[in-house]
PDB file of C-alpha atoms in Angstrom:
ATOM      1  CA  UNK A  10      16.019  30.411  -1.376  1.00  0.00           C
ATOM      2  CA  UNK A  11      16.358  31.197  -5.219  1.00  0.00           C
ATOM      3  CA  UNK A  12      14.198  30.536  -7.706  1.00  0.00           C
ATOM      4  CA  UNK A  13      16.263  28.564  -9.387  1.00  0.00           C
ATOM      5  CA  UNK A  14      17.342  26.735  -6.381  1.00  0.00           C
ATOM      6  CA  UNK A  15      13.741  26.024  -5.278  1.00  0.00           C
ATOM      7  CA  UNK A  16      12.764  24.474  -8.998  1.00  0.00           C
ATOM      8  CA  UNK A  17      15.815  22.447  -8.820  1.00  0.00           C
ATOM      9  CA  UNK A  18      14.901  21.278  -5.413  1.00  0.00           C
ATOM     10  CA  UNK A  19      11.213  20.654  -5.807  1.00  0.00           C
ATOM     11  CA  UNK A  20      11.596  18.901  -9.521  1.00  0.00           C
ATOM     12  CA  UNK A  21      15.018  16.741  -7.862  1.00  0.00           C
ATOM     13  CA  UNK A  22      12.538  15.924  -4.738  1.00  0.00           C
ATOM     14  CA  UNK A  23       9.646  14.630  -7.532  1.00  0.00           C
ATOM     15  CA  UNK A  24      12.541  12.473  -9.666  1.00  0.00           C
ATOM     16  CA  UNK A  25      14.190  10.828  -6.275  1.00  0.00           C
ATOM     17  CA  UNK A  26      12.778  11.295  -3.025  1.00  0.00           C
ATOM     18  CA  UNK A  27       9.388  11.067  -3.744  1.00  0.00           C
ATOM     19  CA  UNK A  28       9.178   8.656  -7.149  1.00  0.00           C
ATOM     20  CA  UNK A  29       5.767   8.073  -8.556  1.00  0.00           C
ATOM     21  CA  UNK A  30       6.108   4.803  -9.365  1.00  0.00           C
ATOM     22  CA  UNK A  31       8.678   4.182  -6.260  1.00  0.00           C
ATOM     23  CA  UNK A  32       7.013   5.763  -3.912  1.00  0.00           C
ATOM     24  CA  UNK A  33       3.677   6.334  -4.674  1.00  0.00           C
ATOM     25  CA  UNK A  34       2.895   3.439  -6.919  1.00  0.00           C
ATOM     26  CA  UNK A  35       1.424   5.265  -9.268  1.00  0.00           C
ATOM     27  CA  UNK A  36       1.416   4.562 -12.956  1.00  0.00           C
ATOM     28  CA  UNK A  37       3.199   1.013 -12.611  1.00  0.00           C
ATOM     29  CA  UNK A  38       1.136  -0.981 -15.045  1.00  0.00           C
ATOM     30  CA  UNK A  39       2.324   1.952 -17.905  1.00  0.00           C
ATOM     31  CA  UNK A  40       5.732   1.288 -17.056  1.00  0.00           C
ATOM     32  CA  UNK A  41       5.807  -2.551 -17.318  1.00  0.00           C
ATOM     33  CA  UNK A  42       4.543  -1.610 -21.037  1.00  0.00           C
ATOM     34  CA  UNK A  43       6.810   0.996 -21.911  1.00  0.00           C
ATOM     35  CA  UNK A  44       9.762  -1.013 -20.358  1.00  0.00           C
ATOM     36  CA  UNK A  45       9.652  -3.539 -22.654  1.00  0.00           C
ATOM     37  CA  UNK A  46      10.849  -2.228 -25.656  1.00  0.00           C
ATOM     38  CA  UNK A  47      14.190   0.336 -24.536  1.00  0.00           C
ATOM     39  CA  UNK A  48      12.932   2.519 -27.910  1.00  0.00           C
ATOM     40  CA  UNK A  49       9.276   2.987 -26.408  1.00  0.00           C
ATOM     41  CA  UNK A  50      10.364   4.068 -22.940  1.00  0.00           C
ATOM     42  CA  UNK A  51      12.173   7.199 -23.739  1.00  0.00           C
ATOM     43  CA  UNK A  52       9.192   8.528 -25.970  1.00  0.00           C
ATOM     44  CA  UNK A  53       6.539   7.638 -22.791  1.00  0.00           C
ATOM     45  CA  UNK A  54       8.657   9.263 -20.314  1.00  0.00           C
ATOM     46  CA  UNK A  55       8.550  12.395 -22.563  1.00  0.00           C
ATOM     47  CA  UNK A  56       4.408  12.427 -22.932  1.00  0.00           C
ATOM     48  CA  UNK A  57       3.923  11.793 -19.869  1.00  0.00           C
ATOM     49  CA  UNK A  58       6.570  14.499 -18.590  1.00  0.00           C
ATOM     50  CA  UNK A  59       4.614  17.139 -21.184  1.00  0.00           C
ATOM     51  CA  UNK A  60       1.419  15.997 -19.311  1.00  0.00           C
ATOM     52  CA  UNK A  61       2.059  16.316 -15.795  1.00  0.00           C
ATOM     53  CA  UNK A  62       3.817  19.530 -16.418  1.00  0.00           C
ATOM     54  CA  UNK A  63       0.903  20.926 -18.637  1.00  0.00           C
ATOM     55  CA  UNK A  64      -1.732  19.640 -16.699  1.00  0.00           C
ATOM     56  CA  UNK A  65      -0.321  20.656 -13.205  1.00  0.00           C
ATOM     57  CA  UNK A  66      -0.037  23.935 -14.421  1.00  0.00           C
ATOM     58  CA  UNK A  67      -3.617  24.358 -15.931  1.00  0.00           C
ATOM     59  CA  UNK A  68      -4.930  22.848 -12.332  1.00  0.00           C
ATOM     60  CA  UNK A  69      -3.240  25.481 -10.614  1.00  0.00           C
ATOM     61  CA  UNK A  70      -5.385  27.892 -12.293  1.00  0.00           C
ATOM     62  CA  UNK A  71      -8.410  25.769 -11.262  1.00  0.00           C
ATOM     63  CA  UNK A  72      -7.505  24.954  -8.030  1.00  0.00           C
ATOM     64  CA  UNK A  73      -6.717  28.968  -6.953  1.00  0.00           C
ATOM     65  CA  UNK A  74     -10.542  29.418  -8.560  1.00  0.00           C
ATOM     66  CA  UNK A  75     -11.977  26.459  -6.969  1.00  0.00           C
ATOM     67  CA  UNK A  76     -10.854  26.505  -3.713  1.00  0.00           C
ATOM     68  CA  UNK A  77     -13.109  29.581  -2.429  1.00  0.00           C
ATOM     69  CA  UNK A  78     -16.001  27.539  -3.087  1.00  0.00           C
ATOM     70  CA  UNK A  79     -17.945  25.279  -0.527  1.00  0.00           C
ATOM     71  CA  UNK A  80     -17.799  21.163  -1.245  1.00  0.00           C
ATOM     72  CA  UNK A  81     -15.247  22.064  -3.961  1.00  0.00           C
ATOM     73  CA  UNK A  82     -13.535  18.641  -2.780  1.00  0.00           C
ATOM     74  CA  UNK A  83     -16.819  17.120  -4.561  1.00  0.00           C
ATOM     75  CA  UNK A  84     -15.979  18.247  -7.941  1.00  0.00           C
ATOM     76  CA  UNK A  85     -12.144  18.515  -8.326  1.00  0.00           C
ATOM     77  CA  UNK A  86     -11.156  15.210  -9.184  1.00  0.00           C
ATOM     78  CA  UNK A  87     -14.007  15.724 -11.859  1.00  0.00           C
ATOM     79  CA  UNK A  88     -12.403  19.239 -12.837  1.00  0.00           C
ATOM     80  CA  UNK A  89      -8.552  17.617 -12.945  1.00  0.00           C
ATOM     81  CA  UNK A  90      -9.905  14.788 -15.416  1.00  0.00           C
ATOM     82  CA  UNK A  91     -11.419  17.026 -17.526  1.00  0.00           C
ATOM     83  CA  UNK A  92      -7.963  19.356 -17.617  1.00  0.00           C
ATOM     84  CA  UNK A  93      -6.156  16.005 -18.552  1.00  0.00           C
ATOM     85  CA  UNK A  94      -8.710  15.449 -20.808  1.00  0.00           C
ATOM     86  CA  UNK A  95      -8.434  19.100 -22.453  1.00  0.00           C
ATOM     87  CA  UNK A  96      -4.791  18.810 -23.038  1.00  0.00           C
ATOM     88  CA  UNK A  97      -5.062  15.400 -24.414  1.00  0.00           C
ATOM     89  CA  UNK A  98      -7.440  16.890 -26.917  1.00  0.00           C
ATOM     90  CA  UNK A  99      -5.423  20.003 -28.157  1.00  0.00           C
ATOM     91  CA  UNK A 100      -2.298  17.993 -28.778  1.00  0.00           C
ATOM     92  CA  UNK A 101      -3.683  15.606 -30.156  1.00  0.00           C
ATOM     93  CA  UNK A 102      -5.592  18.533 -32.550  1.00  0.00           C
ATOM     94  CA  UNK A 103      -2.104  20.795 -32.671  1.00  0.00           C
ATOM     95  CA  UNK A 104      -0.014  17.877 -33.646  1.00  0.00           C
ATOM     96  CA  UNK A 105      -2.653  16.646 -36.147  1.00  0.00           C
ATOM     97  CA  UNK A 106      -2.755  20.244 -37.655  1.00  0.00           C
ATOM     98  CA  UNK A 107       0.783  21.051 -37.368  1.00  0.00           C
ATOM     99  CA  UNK A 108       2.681  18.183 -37.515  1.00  0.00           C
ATOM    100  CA  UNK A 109       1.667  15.347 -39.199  1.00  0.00           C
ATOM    101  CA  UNK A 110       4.457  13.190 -39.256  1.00  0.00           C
ATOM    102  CA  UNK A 111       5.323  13.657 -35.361  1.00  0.00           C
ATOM    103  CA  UNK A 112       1.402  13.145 -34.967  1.00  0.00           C
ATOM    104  CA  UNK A 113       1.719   9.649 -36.435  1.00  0.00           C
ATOM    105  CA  UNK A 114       4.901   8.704 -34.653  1.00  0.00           C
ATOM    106  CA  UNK A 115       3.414   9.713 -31.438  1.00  0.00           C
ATOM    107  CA  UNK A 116       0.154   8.806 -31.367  1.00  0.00           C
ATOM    108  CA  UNK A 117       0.201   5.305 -30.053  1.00  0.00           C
ATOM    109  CA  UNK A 118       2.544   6.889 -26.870  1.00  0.00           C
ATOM    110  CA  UNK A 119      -0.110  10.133 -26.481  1.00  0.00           C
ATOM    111  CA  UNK A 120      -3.596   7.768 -25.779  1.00  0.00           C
ATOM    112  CA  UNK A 121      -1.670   5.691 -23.059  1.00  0.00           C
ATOM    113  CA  UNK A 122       0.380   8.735 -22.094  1.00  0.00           C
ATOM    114  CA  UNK A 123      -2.210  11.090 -21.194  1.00  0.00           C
ATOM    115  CA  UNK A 124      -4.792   8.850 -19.348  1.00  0.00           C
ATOM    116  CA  UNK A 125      -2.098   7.483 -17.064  1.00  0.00           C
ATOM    117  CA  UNK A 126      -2.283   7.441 -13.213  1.00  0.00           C
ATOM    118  CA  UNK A 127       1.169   9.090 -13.087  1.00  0.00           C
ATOM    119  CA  UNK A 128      -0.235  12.197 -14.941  1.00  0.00           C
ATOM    120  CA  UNK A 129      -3.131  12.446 -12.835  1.00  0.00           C
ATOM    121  CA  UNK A 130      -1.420  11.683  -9.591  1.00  0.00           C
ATOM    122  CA  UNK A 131       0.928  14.103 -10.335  1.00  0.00           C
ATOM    123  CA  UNK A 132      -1.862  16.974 -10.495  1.00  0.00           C
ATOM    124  CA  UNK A 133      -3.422  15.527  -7.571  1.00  0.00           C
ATOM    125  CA  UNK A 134      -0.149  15.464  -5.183  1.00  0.00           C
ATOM    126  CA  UNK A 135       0.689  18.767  -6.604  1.00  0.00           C
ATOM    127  CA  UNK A 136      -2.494  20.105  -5.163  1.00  0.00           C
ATOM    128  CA  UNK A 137      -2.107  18.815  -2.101  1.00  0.00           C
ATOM    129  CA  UNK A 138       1.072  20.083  -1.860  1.00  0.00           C
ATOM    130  CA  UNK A 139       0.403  23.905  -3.024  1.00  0.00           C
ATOM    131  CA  UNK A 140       3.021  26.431  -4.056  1.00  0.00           C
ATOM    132  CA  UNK A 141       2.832  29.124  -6.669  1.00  0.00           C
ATOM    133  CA  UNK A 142       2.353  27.870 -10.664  1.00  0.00           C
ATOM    134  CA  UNK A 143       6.393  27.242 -11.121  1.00  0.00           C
ATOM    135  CA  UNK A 144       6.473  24.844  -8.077  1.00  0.00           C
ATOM    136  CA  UNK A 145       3.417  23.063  -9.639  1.00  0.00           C
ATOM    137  CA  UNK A 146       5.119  22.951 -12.769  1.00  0.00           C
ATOM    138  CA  UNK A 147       8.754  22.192 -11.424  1.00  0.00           C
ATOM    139  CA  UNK A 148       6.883  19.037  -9.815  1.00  0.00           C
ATOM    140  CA  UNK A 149       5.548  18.177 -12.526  1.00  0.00           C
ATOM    141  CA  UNK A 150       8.873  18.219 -14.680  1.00  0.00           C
ATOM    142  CA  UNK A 151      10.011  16.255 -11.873  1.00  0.00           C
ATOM    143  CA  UNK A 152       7.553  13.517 -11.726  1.00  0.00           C
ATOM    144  CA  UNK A 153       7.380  13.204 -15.977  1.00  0.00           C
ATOM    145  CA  UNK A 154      11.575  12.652 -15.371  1.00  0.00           C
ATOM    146  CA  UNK A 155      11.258  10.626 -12.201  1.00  0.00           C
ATOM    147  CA  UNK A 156       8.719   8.224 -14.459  1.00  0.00           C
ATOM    148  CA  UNK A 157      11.518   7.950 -17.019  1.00  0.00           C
ATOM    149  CA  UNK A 158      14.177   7.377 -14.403  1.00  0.00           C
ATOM    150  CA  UNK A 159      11.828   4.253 -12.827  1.00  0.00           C
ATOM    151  CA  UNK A 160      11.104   2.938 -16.536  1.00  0.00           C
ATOM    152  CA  UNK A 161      14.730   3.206 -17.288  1.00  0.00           C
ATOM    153  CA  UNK A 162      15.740   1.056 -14.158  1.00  0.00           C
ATOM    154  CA  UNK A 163      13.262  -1.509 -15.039  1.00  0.00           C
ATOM    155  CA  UNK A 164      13.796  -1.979 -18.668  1.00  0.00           C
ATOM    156  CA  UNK A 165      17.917  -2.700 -18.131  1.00  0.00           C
ATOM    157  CA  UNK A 166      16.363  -6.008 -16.536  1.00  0.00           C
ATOM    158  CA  UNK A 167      13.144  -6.475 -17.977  1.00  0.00           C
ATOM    159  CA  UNK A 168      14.502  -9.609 -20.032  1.00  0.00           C
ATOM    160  CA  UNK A 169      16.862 -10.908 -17.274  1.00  0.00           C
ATOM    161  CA  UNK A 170      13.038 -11.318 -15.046  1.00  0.00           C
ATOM    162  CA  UNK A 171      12.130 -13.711 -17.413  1.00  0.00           C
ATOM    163  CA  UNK A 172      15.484 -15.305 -18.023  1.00  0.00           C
ATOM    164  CA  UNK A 173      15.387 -19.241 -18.129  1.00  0.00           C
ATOM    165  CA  UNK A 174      18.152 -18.600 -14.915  1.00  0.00           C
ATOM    166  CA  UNK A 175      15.273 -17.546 -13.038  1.00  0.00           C
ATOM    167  CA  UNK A 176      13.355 -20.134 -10.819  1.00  0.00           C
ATOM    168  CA  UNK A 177       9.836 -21.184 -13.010  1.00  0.00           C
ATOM    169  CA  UNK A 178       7.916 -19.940  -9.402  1.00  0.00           C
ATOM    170  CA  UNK A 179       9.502 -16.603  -9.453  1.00  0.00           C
ATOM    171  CA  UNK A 180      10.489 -15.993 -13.238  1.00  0.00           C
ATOM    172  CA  UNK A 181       8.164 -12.975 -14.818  1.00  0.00           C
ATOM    173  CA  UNK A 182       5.550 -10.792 -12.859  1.00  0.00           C
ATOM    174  CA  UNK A 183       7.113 -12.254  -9.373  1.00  0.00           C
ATOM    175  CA  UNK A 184      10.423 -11.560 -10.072  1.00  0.00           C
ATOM    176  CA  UNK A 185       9.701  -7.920 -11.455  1.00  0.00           C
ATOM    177  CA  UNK A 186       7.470  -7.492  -8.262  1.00  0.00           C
ATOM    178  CA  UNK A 187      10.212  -8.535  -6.101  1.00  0.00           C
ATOM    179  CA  UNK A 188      12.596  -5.560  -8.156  1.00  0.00           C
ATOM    180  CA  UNK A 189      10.484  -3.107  -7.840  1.00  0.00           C
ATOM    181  CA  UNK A 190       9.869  -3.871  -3.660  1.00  0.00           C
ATOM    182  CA  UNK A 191      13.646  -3.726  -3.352  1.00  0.00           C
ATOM    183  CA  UNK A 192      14.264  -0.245  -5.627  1.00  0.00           C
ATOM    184  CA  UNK A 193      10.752   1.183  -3.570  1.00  0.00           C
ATOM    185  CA  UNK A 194      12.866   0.519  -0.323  1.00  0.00           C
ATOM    186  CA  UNK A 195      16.086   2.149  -1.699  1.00  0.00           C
ATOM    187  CA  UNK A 196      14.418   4.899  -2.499  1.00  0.00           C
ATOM    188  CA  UNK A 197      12.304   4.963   0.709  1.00  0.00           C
ATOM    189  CA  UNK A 198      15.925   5.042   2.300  1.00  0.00           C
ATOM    190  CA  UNK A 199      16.774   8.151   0.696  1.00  0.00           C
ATOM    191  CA  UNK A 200      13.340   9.568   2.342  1.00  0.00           C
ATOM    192  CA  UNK A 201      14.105   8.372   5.793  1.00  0.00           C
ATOM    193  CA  UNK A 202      10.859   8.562   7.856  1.00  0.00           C
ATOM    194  CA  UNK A 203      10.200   9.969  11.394  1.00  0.00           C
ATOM    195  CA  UNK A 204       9.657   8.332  14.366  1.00  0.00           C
ATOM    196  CA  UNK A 205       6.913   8.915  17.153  1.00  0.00           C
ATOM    197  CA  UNK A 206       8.779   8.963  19.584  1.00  0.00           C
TER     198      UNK A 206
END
């Protein structure tokens, strides 16, 4: 397989197939925020998309340390916070420094952005998974886009959920619930599953 091929493939598989909102149900209660304003979602999906893929990469380089060492499962999660926590830092420094005005547009999308399930899941599956630093940071392209994908979905009927056309027992947070159980099991169909048998 090609390089190219195999970053399309793994960063296609992290968008669709395995979603990490849809699937994994990570990074939800981020979404339902930046969904409800269709400016705010596009600049979320973006930070958190320069996270996963920054932050994947750097725990690469700490995981292929790390993993010699006995009881290392004992300190990672530790090790991948701190990462998270490093990059958060330095952009938050390099924009300050360098660009002022992006820093202020930014800033309120960074903080949430950063310390987001979705960025830290990603490093975490991404581990789990292995592969060489492009498939970690392929994945982690994918997983920034597939975050932007499920925020897109929800906020084209984020004000139809609490429509006055909706039941009173169902209209808001049960209605969106309800959504987001029937796109998890579309995209669970594109996933299939195995049987035992």
């Amino acid at each position: 397989m090609s390089f190219i091929t195999r970053v399309i493939m793994l960063s296609f598989a992290a968008i669709l197939i395995e979603n990490i909102v849809f699937t994994y149900a990570i990074g939800t209660s981020t979404m339902f925020l930046a969904a409800r304003s269709k400016k705010q979602f596009v600049s979320f999906g973006l930070c958190i998309t320069y996270f996963s893929v920054v932050s994947s990469m750097l725990a690469y380089f700490a995981n292929k340390y790390l993993r010699d060492y006995d009881s290392v499962y004992l300190i990672t999660p530790i090790i991948y916070v701190l990462i998270v926590g490093a990059v958060y830092t330095l952009t938050l420094l390099v924009l300050w420094k360098l660009a002022n005005k992006a820093f202020m547009a930014l800033k309120k999308y960074i903080h949430v952005s950063a310390f987001n399930c979705a960025v830290l899941g990603s490093v975490f599956i991404n581990v789990e998974r292995g592969g060489t630093l492009i498939d970690f940071a392929a994945y982690g392209l994918g997983t920034g886009i597939g975050f932007l994908l499920a925020t897109y979905l929800m906020s084209i009927v984020y004000e139809k959920l609490y429509s006055e056309d909706i039941p009173e027992s169902l209209r808001g947070m049960p209605a969106t619930l309800l959504y987001i159980g029937i796109l998890s099991m579309a995209f669970y169909g594109l996933v299939g599953h195995q049987t035992i048998l």
